[in-house]
Each structure stands twice: as C-alpha cells, then as structure tokens.
XYZ file of C-alpha atoms in Angstrom:
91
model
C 89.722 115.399 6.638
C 88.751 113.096 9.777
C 85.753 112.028 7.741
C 87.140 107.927 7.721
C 84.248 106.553 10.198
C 81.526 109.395 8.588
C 78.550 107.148 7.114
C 75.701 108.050 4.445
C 73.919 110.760 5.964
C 76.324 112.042 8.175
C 79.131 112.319 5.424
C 76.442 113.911 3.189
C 76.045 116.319 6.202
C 79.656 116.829 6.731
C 80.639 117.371 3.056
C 77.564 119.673 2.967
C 78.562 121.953 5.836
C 82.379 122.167 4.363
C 81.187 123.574 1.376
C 81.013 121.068 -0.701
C 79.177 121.197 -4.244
C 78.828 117.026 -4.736
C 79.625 114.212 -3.118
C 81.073 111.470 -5.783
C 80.347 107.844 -4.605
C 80.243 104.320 -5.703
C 77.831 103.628 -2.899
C 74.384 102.430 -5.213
C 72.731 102.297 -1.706
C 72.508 106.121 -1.270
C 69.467 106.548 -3.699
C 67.327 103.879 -1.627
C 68.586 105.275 1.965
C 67.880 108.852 1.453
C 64.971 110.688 0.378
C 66.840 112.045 -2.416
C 64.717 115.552 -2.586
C 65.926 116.401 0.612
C 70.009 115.969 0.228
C 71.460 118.453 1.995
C 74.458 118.582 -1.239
C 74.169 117.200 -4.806
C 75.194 113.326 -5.233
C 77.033 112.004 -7.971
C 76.838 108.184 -8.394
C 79.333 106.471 -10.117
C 77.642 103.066 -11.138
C 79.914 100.560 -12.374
C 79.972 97.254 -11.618
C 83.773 97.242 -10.102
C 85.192 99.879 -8.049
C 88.859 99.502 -9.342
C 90.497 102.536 -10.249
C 90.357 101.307 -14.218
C 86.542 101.094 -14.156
C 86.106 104.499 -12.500
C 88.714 105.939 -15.128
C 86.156 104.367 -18.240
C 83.522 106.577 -17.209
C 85.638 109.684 -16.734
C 84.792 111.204 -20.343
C 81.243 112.341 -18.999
C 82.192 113.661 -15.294
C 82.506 116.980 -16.076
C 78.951 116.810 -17.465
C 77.916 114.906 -14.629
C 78.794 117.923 -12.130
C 77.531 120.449 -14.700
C 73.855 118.352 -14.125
C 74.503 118.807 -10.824
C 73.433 122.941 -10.555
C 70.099 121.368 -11.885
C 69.532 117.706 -10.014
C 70.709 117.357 -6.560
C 71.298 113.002 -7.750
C 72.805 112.672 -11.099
C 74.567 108.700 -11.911
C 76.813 108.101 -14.269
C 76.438 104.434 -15.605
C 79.346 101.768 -16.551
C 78.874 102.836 -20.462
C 79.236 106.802 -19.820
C 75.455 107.317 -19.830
C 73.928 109.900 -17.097
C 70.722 109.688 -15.888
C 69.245 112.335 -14.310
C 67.209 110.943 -11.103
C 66.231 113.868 -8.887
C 65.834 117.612 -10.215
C 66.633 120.303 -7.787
C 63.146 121.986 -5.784
C-alpha cells in the first residue's frame, strides 16, 4: 500500500481513511504517544515480548475476540499468555 515510511499517527490516519476497522501492532509505544480516546480507528496491541512470527502465532487463539472488543474499545491488547485487556472503551 505505499504505507512503508507512514509513522504512529499518520499510519493510524492512513489506515483510518482506507477504511480500516483496526490497526494490529506490536508497537507498545502507541498507548503512551496517543491520547488513546481520540484514535481516529480501533488499535489492537499485540504484547509479547518477541516479535517473531512464533510468538505472534501463541497468542492467535484470542484474536478473533480481540477484534470482536474492538466495536466496543477503540485500544484492546492482547498479552504474551492470550489475556486481553480492555484499555480504552469507545465515547
């Protein structure tokens, strides 16, 4: 999509306009860089300690859930043992 050199708020702003329902990251800096009320899409964290494909895959029995918390909280993580929290609830 182009979006390679896209950064925090102007990827959230991008993904957003394209019609996006969620951006998925492994960024843990998004919650402390962006007033989380005001995200312009929902944000799904993954939050595992590694980034490797084989940590992502343990956590991928709750990320259906995950986006189904998403209609309600605009920031929903997903931690390295499969538990979500639910950080910010939609306005």
């Amino acid at each position: 999509m182009g979006w390679r050199e896209l950064e925090n708020g102007d990827l959230l702003a991008a993904a957003a306009s394209a019609s996006f329902d969620a951006l998925v990251t492994t960024d843990k800096k998004v919650r402390y860089e962006h007033r989380l009320d005001a995200l312009p899409i929902a944000v799904v964290e993954i939050d595992t300690i590694f980034t490797r494909l084989v940590d992502l895959q343990s956590v991928a029995f709750v990320f259906d859930e995950a986006l189904e918390a998403t209609r309600s909280f605009l920031f929903v993580s997903i931690g390295e043992d499969g538990r979500i929290d639910l950080v910010t609830p939609r306005g």
